[in-house]
Short mmCIF file of C-alpha atoms and ligand atoms in Angstrom, two decimals:
data_model
loop_
_atom_site.label_atom_id
_atom_site.label_comp_id
_atom_site.label_asym_id
_atom_site.label_seq_id
_atom_site.Cartn_x
_atom_site.Cartn_y
_atom_site.Cartn_z
CA UNK X 135 0.22 -0.25 -0.32
CA UNK X 136 2.63 2.38 0.67
CA UNK X 137 5.15 1.74 -2.61
CA UNK X 138 1.55 1.90 -4.28
CA UNK X 139 0.68 4.90 -2.71
CA UNK X 140 4.54 6.15 -3.25
CA UNK X 141 4.88 5.29 -6.73
CA UNK X 142 1.26 7.21 -7.52
CA UNK X 143 2.85 11.07 -5.86
CA UNK X 144 5.95 10.56 -8.33
CA UNK X 145 3.63 9.49 -11.09
CA UNK X 146 1.91 12.42 -9.42
CA UNK X 147 4.71 14.71 -9.62
CA UNK X 148 7.28 13.67 -12.93
CA UNK X 149 3.18 13.91 -14.83
CA UNK X 150 2.88 18.23 -13.75
CA UNK X 151 6.31 19.27 -13.57
CA UNK X 152 5.74 17.54 -17.56
CA UNK X 153 3.08 19.43 -17.84
CA UNK X 154 4.46 22.76 -16.90
CA UNK X 155 6.93 22.09 -19.58
CA UNK X 156 5.00 23.75 -20.62
CA UNK X 157 2.68 26.64 -20.94
CA UNK X 158 0.84 26.60 -23.55
CA UNK X 159 -0.72 22.39 -22.43
CA UNK X 160 -2.48 23.67 -19.37
CA UNK X 161 -5.63 24.59 -19.28
CA UNK X 162 -8.95 26.54 -17.47
CA UNK X 163 -10.16 24.62 -15.03
CA UNK X 164 -14.39 23.66 -16.61
CA UNK X 165 -15.25 26.05 -14.35
CA UNK X 166 -13.32 29.53 -14.96
CA UNK X 167 -14.99 31.66 -16.15
CA UNK X 168 -14.02 34.37 -19.18
CA UNK X 169 -15.87 36.82 -20.50
CA UNK X 170 -15.86 40.46 -21.56
CA UNK X 171 -16.25 43.89 -20.27
CA UNK X 172 -18.09 47.92 -21.34
CA UNK X 173 -18.91 50.92 -19.49
CA UNK X 174 -22.08 53.04 -19.90
CA UNK X 175 -20.73 56.40 -21.43
CA UNK X 176 -17.80 54.60 -22.89
CA UNK X 177 -20.74 52.50 -25.34
CA UNK X 178 -24.43 53.85 -24.21
CA UNK X 179 -24.68 56.90 -26.11
CA UNK X 180 -28.19 57.77 -26.20
CA UNK X 181 -26.92 61.15 -23.43
CA UNK X 182 -29.43 63.25 -23.00
CA UNK X 183 -32.88 60.52 -24.69
CA UNK X 184 -35.09 60.51 -22.26
CA UNK X 185 -34.86 61.56 -18.87
CA UNK X 186 -31.35 61.70 -18.35
CA UNK X 187 -29.32 64.09 -16.91
CA UNK X 188 -25.92 64.52 -18.07
CA UNK X 189 -23.10 63.10 -16.09
CA UNK X 190 -19.99 64.75 -15.81
CA UNK X 191 -18.57 63.82 -18.34
CA UNK X 192 -21.00 65.28 -20.55
CA UNK X 193 -20.24 68.16 -19.62
CA UNK X 194 -16.52 67.31 -19.19
CA UNK X 195 -16.12 66.58 -23.06
CA UNK X 196 -18.59 69.06 -23.94
CA UNK X 197 -17.02 71.71 -21.75
CA UNK X 198 -13.25 71.38 -21.97
CA UNK X 199 -13.31 69.63 -26.04
CA UNK X 200 -9.33 70.57 -26.72
CA UNK X 201 -8.64 68.52 -23.49
CA UNK X 202 -10.00 64.94 -25.36
CA UNK X 203 -7.34 63.62 -27.46
CA UNK X 204 -9.67 64.01 -31.35
CA UNK X 205 -12.29 65.99 -29.35
CA UNK X 206 -14.37 63.60 -29.30
CA UNK X 207 -17.40 62.91 -26.45
CA UNK X 208 -19.52 59.64 -25.54
CA UNK X 209 -22.97 62.25 -26.75
CA UNK X 210 -23.37 58.71 -29.48
CA UNK X 211 -20.72 55.91 -28.43
CA UNK X 212 -21.21 52.88 -29.91
CA UNK X 213 -25.24 53.26 -29.46
CA UNK X 214 -25.76 51.00 -27.74
CA UNK X 215 -28.63 52.77 -26.08
CA UNK X 216 -29.81 51.62 -28.73
CA UNK X 217 -27.95 48.65 -30.71
CA UNK X 218 -27.91 46.42 -27.54
CA UNK X 219 -29.74 43.88 -29.07
CA UNK X 220 -26.40 44.33 -30.98
CA UNK X 221 -24.35 44.18 -28.10
CA UNK X 222 -25.31 40.79 -26.48
CA UNK X 223 -25.44 39.01 -29.81
CA UNK X 224 -21.52 39.50 -30.59
CA UNK X 225 -21.02 38.41 -26.85
CA UNK X 226 -23.23 35.43 -27.50
CA UNK X 227 -21.53 34.69 -31.05
CA UNK X 228 -17.76 34.93 -28.05
CA UNK X 229 -18.97 32.06 -26.52
CA UNK X 230 -18.27 34.58 -23.46
CA UNK X 231 -19.88 33.55 -19.71
CA UNK X 232 -20.37 37.10 -18.42
CA UNK X 233 -20.43 40.02 -20.30
CA UNK X 234 -19.12 42.79 -17.89
CA UNK X 235 -21.18 46.73 -18.82
CA UNK X 236 -22.36 49.44 -16.05
CA UNK X 237 -25.54 51.17 -15.06
CA UNK X 238 -24.98 55.09 -15.70
CA UNK X 239 -26.76 57.09 -12.52
CA UNK X 240 -27.78 59.68 -14.23
CA UNK X 241 -29.90 57.66 -16.49
CA UNK X 242 -31.46 56.30 -14.14
CA UNK X 243 -31.94 58.63 -11.15
CA UNK X 244 -32.34 61.46 -13.40
CA UNK X 245 -31.37 63.91 -9.68
CA UNK X 246 -29.28 61.87 -8.73
CA UNK X 247 -31.72 60.91 -5.85
CA UNK X 248 -33.84 57.82 -5.17
CA UNK X 249 -37.04 60.61 -5.65
CA UNK X 250 -37.67 59.62 -9.16
CA UNK X 251 -36.71 56.42 -10.84
CA UNK X 252 -36.35 57.12 -14.99
CA UNK X 253 -38.60 54.61 -17.13
CA UNK X 254 -36.97 54.77 -19.80
CA UNK X 255 -33.55 53.96 -17.98
CA UNK X 256 -35.00 50.82 -15.64
CA UNK X 257 -36.70 50.10 -18.86
CA UNK X 258 -33.24 49.55 -21.34
CA UNK X 259 -31.02 48.22 -18.20
CA UNK X 260 -33.73 44.97 -17.88
CA UNK X 261 -34.72 44.60 -20.76
CA UNK X 262 -30.57 44.58 -21.60
CA UNK X 263 -30.38 41.86 -18.88
CA UNK X 264 -33.16 39.77 -20.56
CA UNK X 265 -31.40 39.65 -23.33
CA UNK X 266 -28.26 38.65 -22.16
CA UNK X 267 -30.12 36.04 -20.32
CA UNK X 268 -32.24 34.68 -22.64
CA UNK X 269 -28.86 34.03 -24.83
CA UNK X 270 -26.95 32.56 -21.92
CA UNK X 271 -24.73 35.03 -21.25
CA UNK X 272 -24.10 35.59 -17.41
CA UNK X 273 -24.88 39.51 -16.69
CA UNK X 274 -21.99 41.36 -14.16
CA UNK X 275 -23.05 44.58 -13.16
CA UNK X 276 -21.10 47.11 -11.87
CA UNK X 277 -22.80 50.05 -10.41
CA UNK X 278 -20.60 52.69 -10.90
CA UNK X 279 -18.07 53.44 -13.94
CA UNK X 280 -17.26 56.86 -13.35
CA UNK X 281 -20.41 58.98 -14.67
CA UNK X 282 -21.50 61.12 -12.44
CA UNK X 283 -23.95 62.71 -12.03
CA UNK X 284 -23.57 66.29 -12.84
CA UNK X 285 -26.10 67.01 -10.15
CA UNK X 286 -23.82 65.79 -7.13
CA UNK X 287 -21.42 66.26 -8.76
CA UNK X 288 -22.27 70.25 -8.29
CA UNK X 289 -22.70 69.96 -4.28
CA UNK X 290 -19.04 68.68 -4.34
CA UNK X 291 -19.46 65.47 -5.54
CA UNK X 292 -16.83 62.83 -4.59
CA UNK X 293 -15.01 64.94 -1.56
CA UNK X 294 -18.69 65.49 0.59
CA UNK X 295 -18.42 63.13 2.26
CA UNK X 296 -23.05 62.68 2.13
CA UNK X 297 -22.37 60.56 -1.08
CA UNK X 298 -20.99 57.18 0.58
CA UNK X 299 -25.48 58.23 1.73
CA UNK X 300 -26.26 59.01 -1.58
CA UNK X 301 -23.87 56.51 -3.40
CA UNK X 302 -25.46 53.64 -1.29
CA UNK X 303 -29.12 55.12 -1.53
CA UNK X 304 -28.46 54.68 -5.12
CA UNK X 305 -26.57 51.45 -4.99
CA UNK X 306 -30.35 50.17 -3.22
CA UNK X 307 -33.06 51.06 -6.52
CA UNK X 308 -30.20 49.33 -8.23
CA UNK X 309 -30.48 46.04 -6.11
CA UNK X 310 -33.51 45.88 -6.07
CA UNK X 311 -34.61 46.14 -10.10
CA UNK X 312 -32.01 43.56 -11.04
CA UNK X 313 -30.23 41.41 -8.04
CA UNK X 314 -33.33 39.24 -8.68
CA UNK X 315 -31.31 38.21 -12.61
CA UNK X 316 -27.95 39.44 -11.73
CA UNK X 317 -25.53 37.36 -9.11
CA UNK X 318 -22.37 39.08 -9.55
CA UNK X 319 -22.19 42.90 -8.77
CA UNK X 320 -19.38 45.65 -9.32
CA UNK X 321 -20.37 47.94 -6.71
CA UNK X 322 -17.73 50.31 -7.97
CA UNK X 323 -15.18 50.61 -10.66
CA UNK X 324 -11.65 52.08 -10.36
CA UNK X 325 -10.89 54.88 -7.49
CA UNK X 326 -7.86 54.78 -8.22
CA UNK X 327 -8.32 56.59 -11.42
CA UNK X 328 -11.21 58.94 -10.00
CA UNK X 329 -10.40 59.46 -7.04
CA UNK X 330 -5.74 59.63 -7.92
CA UNK X 331 -6.37 60.14 -11.63
CA UNK X 332 -9.31 62.98 -12.44
CA UNK X 333 -7.88 65.04 -9.00
CA UNK X 334 -4.37 64.85 -10.08
CA UNK X 335 -4.74 65.89 -14.28
CA UNK X 336 -7.87 67.58 -13.45
CA UNK X 337 -9.86 65.27 -16.33
CA UNK X 338 -13.74 65.00 -15.19
CA UNK X 339 -14.88 66.21 -12.69
CA UNK X 340 -12.41 68.98 -13.67
CA UNK X 341 -11.23 69.80 -10.46
CA UNK X 342 -7.51 70.19 -9.52
CA UNK X 343 -6.55 68.41 -6.30
CA UNK X 344 -3.56 66.26 -6.33
CA UNK X 345 -3.50 66.82 -2.00
CA UNK X 346 -6.53 67.02 -0.74
CA UNK X 347 -9.44 66.30 -3.06
CA UNK X 348 -7.84 63.34 -3.91
CA UNK X 349 -7.48 62.02 -0.48
CA UNK X 350 -11.12 63.04 0.51
CA UNK X 351 -12.99 60.78 -2.68
CA UNK X 352 -10.56 57.75 -2.05
CA UNK X 353 -12.57 58.66 1.52
CA UNK X 354 -15.14 58.96 0.72
CA UNK X 355 -15.44 56.05 -2.14
CA UNK X 356 -14.09 53.12 0.30
CA UNK X 357 -16.85 53.95 2.90
CA UNK X 358 -20.40 53.85 -0.91
CA UNK X 359 -18.36 51.09 -1.20
CA UNK X 360 -18.61 49.37 1.88
CA UNK X 361 -22.53 50.87 2.96
CA UNK X 362 -23.29 49.89 -0.65
CA UNK X 363 -21.77 46.06 0.01
CA UNK X 364 -23.73 45.84 3.48
CA UNK X 365 -26.63 47.43 1.96
CA UNK X 366 -27.27 44.07 0.33
CA UNK X 367 -25.24 41.85 2.36
CA UNK X 368 -27.78 42.48 4.89
CA UNK X 369 -31.11 42.92 2.54
CA UNK X 370 -30.30 40.99 -1.12
CA UNK X 371 -28.25 38.00 0.10
CA UNK X 372 -30.58 35.70 2.34
CA UNK X 373 -32.62 35.74 -1.05
CA UNK X 374 -30.71 36.01 -4.31
CA UNK X 375 -27.78 34.69 -2.63
CA UNK X 376 -25.24 36.88 -4.68
CA UNK X 377 -21.55 38.74 -4.83
CA UNK X 378 -20.55 41.19 -4.55
CA UNK X 379 -17.20 44.15 -4.07
CA UNK X 380 -15.55 45.92 -6.06
CA UNK X 381 -12.71 46.58 -9.06
CA UNK X 382 -9.51 48.10 -8.39
CA UNK X 383 -6.51 48.70 -10.96
CA UNK X 384 -3.90 48.34 -9.85
CA UNK X 385 -0.29 48.92 -11.32
CA UNK X 386 2.75 45.75 -10.59
CA UNK X 387 5.46 47.95 -8.80
CA UNK X 388 9.09 46.62 -8.68
CA UNK X 389 12.27 47.41 -8.11
CA UNK X 390 15.17 47.98 -11.18
CA UNK X 391 18.48 47.53 -11.34
CA UNK X 392 19.53 49.71 -8.50
CA UNK X 393 16.25 49.93 -6.55
CA UNK X 394 14.78 48.63 -2.63
CA UNK X 395 12.31 46.25 -2.47
CA UNK X 396 11.22 48.39 1.06
CA UNK X 397 10.34 51.37 -2.03
CA UNK X 398 8.74 49.47 -4.82
CA UNK X 399 6.44 47.61 -1.22
CA UNK X 400 5.97 51.26 -0.32
CA UNK X 401 4.38 52.17 -3.96
CA UNK X 402 2.64 48.92 -4.26
CA UNK X 403 0.71 49.79 -0.36
CA UNK X 404 0.22 53.42 -2.44
CA UNK X 405 -1.04 51.86 -5.43
CA UNK X 406 -2.99 49.02 -4.27
CA UNK X 407 -3.14 49.05 -0.56
CA UNK X 408 -4.28 52.27 -0.11
CA UNK X 409 -7.56 51.02 -2.47
CA UNK X 410 -7.06 47.13 -0.37
CA UNK X 411 -5.98 47.84 3.01
CA UNK X 412 -9.35 49.13 4.36
CA UNK X 413 -11.48 46.15 2.84
CA UNK X 414 -9.19 43.16 2.82
CA UNK X 415 -6.56 43.67 5.41
CA UNK X 416 -7.97 41.66 9.27
CA UNK X 417 -7.54 45.07 10.49
CA UNK X 418 -8.99 47.46 8.65
CA UNK X 419 -8.41 51.50 8.00
CA UNK X 420 -5.18 53.04 5.75
CA UNK X 421 -1.95 50.81 5.11
CA UNK X 422 -0.18 51.68 8.10
CA UNK X 423 2.37 53.38 6.52
CA UNK X 424 1.79 55.51 4.34
CA UNK X 425 -0.51 56.23 6.68
CA UNK X 426 2.63 57.88 8.44
CA UNK X 427 3.65 58.83 5.68
CA UNK X 428 1.58 61.42 4.35
CA UNK X 429 0.82 62.91 8.49
CA UNK X 430 4.20 63.24 7.91
CA UNK X 431 5.22 64.98 4.89
CA UNK X 432 2.05 66.92 5.85
CA UNK X 433 3.13 68.58 8.68
CA UNK X 434 6.36 69.26 7.07
CA UNK X 435 4.33 71.31 3.81
CA UNK X 436 2.55 73.40 6.76
CA UNK X 437 -0.86 71.79 7.55
CA UNK X 438 -2.41 71.28 10.88
CA UNK X 439 -3.03 68.03 10.07
CA UNK X 440 -2.33 64.93 7.55
CA UNK X 441 -3.28 65.71 4.23
CA UNK X 442 -5.26 62.13 4.43
CA UNK X 443 -8.52 62.10 6.44
CA UNK X 444 -8.46 59.28 8.88
CA UNK X 445 -10.64 56.50 9.34
CA UNK X 446 -12.71 56.99 12.44
CA UNK X 447 -13.25 53.24 14.63
CA UNK X 448 -17.14 52.31 13.64
CA UNK X 449 -15.70 53.48 9.58
CA UNK X 450 -12.86 51.00 10.34
CA UNK X 451 -15.41 48.86 11.18
CA UNK X 452 -17.82 49.87 8.94
CA UNK X 453 -14.85 49.55 6.24
CA UNK X 454 -13.27 45.68 6.61
CA UNK X 455 -14.97 42.67 5.59
CA UNK X 456 -16.67 43.90 2.47
CA UNK X 457 -16.32 42.12 -0.20
CA UNK X 458 -17.17 38.32 -1.71
CA UNK X 459 -14.11 38.32 -3.86
CA UNK X 460 -11.36 40.15 -5.54
CA UNK X 461 -12.17 41.58 -8.39
CA UNK X 462 -8.74 43.11 -10.06
CA UNK X 463 -8.43 44.78 -13.25
CA UNK X 464 -4.63 45.09 -14.77
CA UNK X 465 -3.16 46.60 -17.43
CA UNK X 466 0.49 48.15 -17.05
CA UNK X 467 3.72 48.05 -14.24
CA UNK X 468 6.04 50.24 -13.57
CA UNK X 469 10.10 50.22 -11.83
CA UNK X 470 11.05 52.07 -8.54
CA UNK X 471 13.91 53.67 -6.97
CA UNK X 472 14.07 56.24 -4.98
CA UNK X 473 14.09 59.93 -6.47
CA UNK X 474 17.81 61.08 -6.28
CA UNK X 475 17.81 64.52 -5.66
CA UNK X 476 16.60 66.96 -7.68
CA UNK X 477 14.99 64.60 -9.87
CA UNK X 478 11.48 65.78 -11.95
CA UNK X 479 9.29 62.80 -10.19
CA UNK X 480 5.55 61.94 -11.26
CA UNK X 481 3.69 59.72 -13.21
CA UNK X 482 0.66 58.62 -13.71
CA UNK X 483 -1.60 57.77 -12.35
CA UNK X 484 0.18 59.67 -9.49
CA UNK X 485 1.28 62.15 -11.05
CA UNK X 486 2.19 65.54 -8.84
CA UNK X 487 1.76 64.22 -5.50
CA UNK X 488 4.94 64.35 -3.31
CA UNK X 489 3.95 61.46 -1.03
CA UNK X 490 6.20 59.01 -2.39
CA UNK X 491 9.91 61.16 -3.44
CA UNK X 492 9.58 57.47 -5.79
CA UNK X 493 10.69 57.02 -9.76
CA UNK X 494 9.45 55.25 -11.61
CA UNK X 495 11.14 53.51 -16.20
CA UNK X 496 10.04 50.04 -17.19
CA UNK X 497 12.35 48.62 -18.65
CA UNK X 498 13.60 48.44 -22.71
CA UNK X 499 11.91 44.94 -23.10
CA UNK X 500 8.36 46.25 -21.51
CA UNK X 501 6.36 46.68 -25.20
CA UNK X 502 4.56 49.61 -26.09
CA UNK X 503 0.89 50.53 -26.59
CA UNK X 504 -0.99 53.60 -26.76
CA UNK X 505 -1.66 55.37 -24.67
CA UNK X 506 1.22 57.14 -23.13
CA UNK X 507 0.93 55.15 -19.70
CA UNK X 508 1.15 51.99 -21.11
CA UNK X 509 4.28 49.57 -21.21
CA UNK X 510 3.38 45.56 -20.74
CA UNK X 511 4.68 43.39 -18.16
CA UNK X 512 2.22 40.75 -18.47
CA UNK X 513 4.36 38.71 -15.40
CA UNK X 514 3.18 41.66 -13.39
CA UNK X 515 -0.57 40.54 -13.25
CA UNK X 516 1.11 36.99 -11.90
CA UNK X 517 3.18 38.60 -9.05
CA UNK X 518 0.46 41.00 -8.66
CA UNK X 519 -1.96 38.14 -7.47
CA UNK X 520 0.57 35.77 -5.34
CA UNK X 521 1.44 40.02 -3.82
CA UNK X 522 -2.21 40.28 -2.49
CA UNK X 523 -2.73 36.86 -1.59
CA UNK X 524 1.02 36.90 0.96
CA UNK X 525 -1.33 40.93 2.11
CA UNK X 526 -4.73 39.50 2.60
CA UNK X 527 -4.79 36.13 2.65
CA UNK X 528 -6.39 33.06 0.40
CA UNK X 529 -9.80 34.85 -1.14
CA UNK X 530 -10.76 34.27 -4.70
CA UNK X 531 -10.29 36.64 -7.74
CA UNK X 532 -11.92 37.53 -10.24
CA UNK X 533 -9.78 39.30 -12.64
CA UNK X 534 -12.46 42.32 -14.12
CA UNK X 535 -10.43 44.65 -16.80
CA UNK X 536 -7.57 43.95 -18.68
CA UNK X 537 -6.24 44.55 -22.27
CA UNK X 538 -4.36 46.79 -25.32
CA UNK X 539 -5.80 49.29 -27.42
CA UNK X 540 -3.78 50.60 -30.80
CA UNK X 541 -4.40 53.39 -32.27
CA UNK X 542 -4.36 52.04 -36.19
CA UNK X 543 -7.81 49.41 -35.25
CA UNK X 544 -6.20 47.36 -37.95
CA UNK X 545 -8.83 43.52 -38.09
CA UNK X 546 -5.86 42.12 -37.63
CA UNK X 547 -4.52 42.28 -34.16
CA UNK X 548 -1.13 39.65 -33.83
CA UNK X 549 -0.62 42.46 -30.66
CA UNK X 550 -3.41 42.17 -29.06
CA UNK X 551 -4.53 38.49 -29.73
CA UNK X 552 -0.28 38.28 -28.06
CA UNK X 553 -1.73 40.59 -25.55
CA UNK X 554 -4.10 38.03 -24.45
CA UNK X 555 -1.90 34.99 -24.39
CA UNK X 556 0.46 36.72 -22.91
CA UNK X 557 -1.56 37.61 -19.66
CA UNK X 558 -3.43 34.44 -19.91
CA UNK X 559 -0.67 31.79 -19.69
CA UNK X 560 -0.13 34.55 -16.24
CA UNK X 561 -3.38 33.92 -14.79
CA UNK X 562 -3.04 30.00 -15.74
CA UNK X 563 0.56 29.89 -13.67
CA UNK X 564 -1.10 32.08 -10.95
CA UNK X 565 -3.42 28.75 -11.15
CA UNK X 566 -1.41 26.12 -11.65
CA UNK X 567 1.91 26.63 -9.80
CA UNK X 568 1.22 29.35 -7.48
CA UNK X 569 -2.08 27.91 -6.37
CA UNK X 570 -3.31 31.20 -6.74
CA UNK X 571 -7.80 30.73 -6.41
CA UNK X 572 -8.69 33.02 -9.65
CA UNK X 573 -11.87 32.15 -11.43
CA UNK X 574 -12.75 34.71 -13.19
CA UNK X 575 -10.73 36.43 -17.03
CA UNK X 576 -12.42 39.37 -18.63
CA UNK X 577 -11.42 41.12 -21.42
CA UNK X 578 -10.97 45.03 -21.88
CA UNK X 579 -12.93 45.23 -24.14
CA UNK X 580 -15.93 43.70 -26.31
CA UNK X 581 -15.63 46.39 -28.65
CA UNK X 582 -13.94 49.32 -29.58
CA UNK X 583 -15.57 52.10 -27.22
CA UNK X 584 -14.33 55.82 -26.13
CA UNK X 585 -11.49 55.72 -24.07
CA UNK X 586 -12.41 58.97 -21.82
CA UNK X 587 -8.98 61.46 -23.07
CA UNK X 588 -7.86 59.17 -25.67
CA UNK X 589 -11.63 59.69 -27.14
CA UNK X 590 -12.26 57.11 -30.36
CA UNK X 591 -7.95 56.67 -31.16
CA UNK X 592 -7.54 53.90 -28.74
CA UNK X 593 -8.95 50.65 -30.08
CA UNK X 594 -9.29 48.65 -27.55
CA UNK X 595 -12.43 46.28 -28.78
CA UNK X 596 -12.52 43.09 -29.43
CA UNK X 597 -15.12 43.95 -32.10
CA UNK X 598 -14.09 46.91 -33.93
CA UNK X 599 -17.15 49.98 -34.29
CA UNK X 600 -17.44 51.72 -37.24
CA UNK X 601 -17.65 54.87 -36.24
CA UNK X 602 -18.66 56.70 -39.23
CA UNK X 603 -21.82 54.22 -40.33
CA UNK X 604 -25.18 54.91 -38.39
CA UNK X 605 -25.47 51.27 -37.49
CA UNK X 606 -22.02 51.71 -35.63
CA UNK X 607 -20.68 47.97 -37.56
CA UNK X 608 -19.16 45.70 -35.43
CA UNK X 609 -16.53 43.29 -36.73
CA UNK X 610 -14.30 40.11 -35.10
CA UNK X 611 -11.03 40.74 -35.22
CA UNK X 612 -8.81 38.51 -35.04
CA UNK X 613 -8.17 38.58 -31.56
CA UNK X 614 -12.26 38.26 -31.47
CA UNK X 615 -11.52 34.99 -32.84
CA UNK X 616 -8.52 34.09 -30.64
CA UNK X 617 -10.61 34.67 -26.94
CA UNK X 618 -13.25 32.80 -28.64
CA UNK X 619 -11.22 30.13 -29.05
CA UNK X 620 -9.61 30.16 -25.66
CA UNK X 621 -13.99 30.21 -24.09
CA UNK X 622 -14.61 26.78 -25.67
CA UNK X 623 -11.46 25.16 -25.68
CA UNK X 624 -9.47 25.80 -21.96
CA UNK X 625 -6.04 26.30 -24.12
CA UNK X 626 -4.41 29.04 -24.86
CA UNK X 627 -3.10 28.35 -27.87
CA UNK X 628 -3.78 30.31 -31.09
CA UNK X 629 -5.86 27.94 -33.01
CA UNK X 630 -4.67 27.26 -36.67
CA UNK X 631 -7.07 27.94 -38.64
CA UNK X 632 -11.09 29.34 -37.92
CA UNK X 633 -13.80 29.72 -39.97
CA UNK X 634 -15.41 31.67 -37.60
CA UNK X 635 -15.13 35.45 -39.35
CA UNK X 636 -16.31 36.14 -42.49
CA UNK X 637 -13.86 39.13 -43.54
CA UNK X 638 -11.20 36.98 -45.01
CA UNK X 639 -8.89 38.55 -42.81
CA UNK X 640 -9.52 37.70 -38.80
CA UNK X 641 -10.01 33.46 -40.64
CA UNK X 642 -6.58 32.85 -40.35
CA UNK X 643 -4.40 33.52 -37.15
CA UNK X 644 -0.56 34.13 -35.53
CA UNK X 645 0.09 31.40 -33.99
CA UNK X 646 3.38 31.26 -32.82
CA UNK X 647 3.92 27.99 -30.03
CA UNK X 648 6.31 25.79 -32.50
CA UNK X 649 8.48 24.87 -35.24
CA UNK X 650 4.99 24.08 -37.30
CA UNK X 651 2.91 26.90 -36.04
CA UNK X 652 5.65 29.02 -37.24
CA UNK X 653 6.01 27.73 -40.80
CA UNK X 654 2.16 28.32 -41.24
CA UNK X 655 2.60 32.23 -39.82
CA UNK X 656 5.21 32.53 -43.19
CA UNK X 657 2.44 30.86 -44.87
CA UNK X 658 -0.50 32.88 -43.74
CA UNK X 659 1.70 36.40 -43.04
CA UNK X 660 2.37 35.23 -46.97
CA UNK X 661 -1.18 35.06 -47.71
CA UNK X 662 -2.35 38.10 -46.35
CA UNK X 663 0.12 40.31 -48.88
CA UNK X 664 -2.79 38.77 -50.72
CA UNK X 665 -5.94 39.81 -49.03
C1 BGC U 269 -10.42 51.09 -17.14
C2 BGC U 269 -11.35 50.92 -18.61
C3 BGC U 269 -10.92 52.56 -19.33
C4 BGC U 269 -9.64 50.72 -19.95
C5 BGC U 269 -9.14 51.62 -20.47
C6 BGC U 269 -9.58 50.24 -17.36
O1 BGC U 269 -9.42 51.57 -16.07
O2 BGC U 269 -11.68 50.97 -16.67
O3 BGC U 269 -12.87 52.87 -18.10
O4 BGC U 269 -11.57 52.44 -20.84
O5 BGC U 269 -9.22 51.40 -18.11
O6 BGC U 269 -8.13 52.59 -20.46
#
């Protein structure tokens, strides 16, 4: 019996070493879920249809077109308000398990408050949810993705502490309308963008306050999330058994060749810890190292108290533990080292912040993608998940966004295929080697959209959208064919040939995993020249 067990163990070890030799042989577990994401302002259009009120993005794009790279706005975008059935169709064509979309607060609650629910807004999301369910696709809903009602901004927006109640009231309306059909919820998408980036760069809501505003926003965003989570937990979970968390965008930081781990860790605590520690750590509250640092700097600068508002004991308890999984958005990474004297510090999304005294760089071998902030480092995704698990303990990780853009919008987007393949490879390694409990992967984005200050220039879509066409024709790219294959097979190896598309380009895929594929690739390269 002992010998028998021993040989089983040896076979298991040899088997797993052998099987892990080649990552392309690893597969996603059958329960793993694949999806794609969008956000209301970026795709819906219909900015002033029926009783919808303006959001901060409507106002910002209309009043400050010079701050958008192509002067564009989301007034019509992909026209998903009218063409949502097309979205459901392409989501179903991809075979996705879920589709993550967001609800527009000013569309559902035109005053920003629940005194009146828009019947057009309510119907729109209800039909979308029903359409997805009828197509066998699970709706994953983001309650807030940066499009605050302007009426609330006029009252201070995310810098007003009352916003956590306004948001909680809004979230309760959303849950009461859709929790019977939606089981996975994201309360808030990327507070780091609408707090740190917005208040630093002065993009919507066009308030520049890199030393004060961003910290008020951060604290209120975390409390708003916590209140919404508790509402679901108490009033809806017992009946509907869904899961709720927020989505954090985190950059991965590691020391450059002269850098110290301690400095990289400080950057991680600032970039990721500030949005995680209050929720996911056992003790709650701000990461202690950051709290001390900002307090010290504030006093040195002549402020009477820390610019970072403290959590009260009640707020610590309120916020701590308000999660059902970790929603992670990952795009890019930086190297860190202590700033040398006189060196200019600052990088998106932390530019203008004197707190860290860290210089951020990149490795020459990291490929560059547009826009300006985007350096590709797939391994960062794996490191990040391990770091988060080490910091906050074992939990479920749900990758709620990753993806890459280009400016030329080509259909045969081999760079995007490579991006997804390499990031999915890191997810596989996280699952199989690091034993991280990753349960889902979300491609950003389903189709080209309005990319905030990068307007329509940045193309992130698995599907290209023809913005000059009244019908906003959606056309699958090679990456759509690739992703569809991943979803169907659970394998990241590109198919050699796909009969999926009819556009004469996307029906052939690059595959560079072995010599045979290389030959196929050369064949296709030559062949494409005749397309
Ligand atoms: C945001 C999206 C955005 C994407 C690409 C993410 O941080 O959630 O709204 O379009 O990045 O910039």
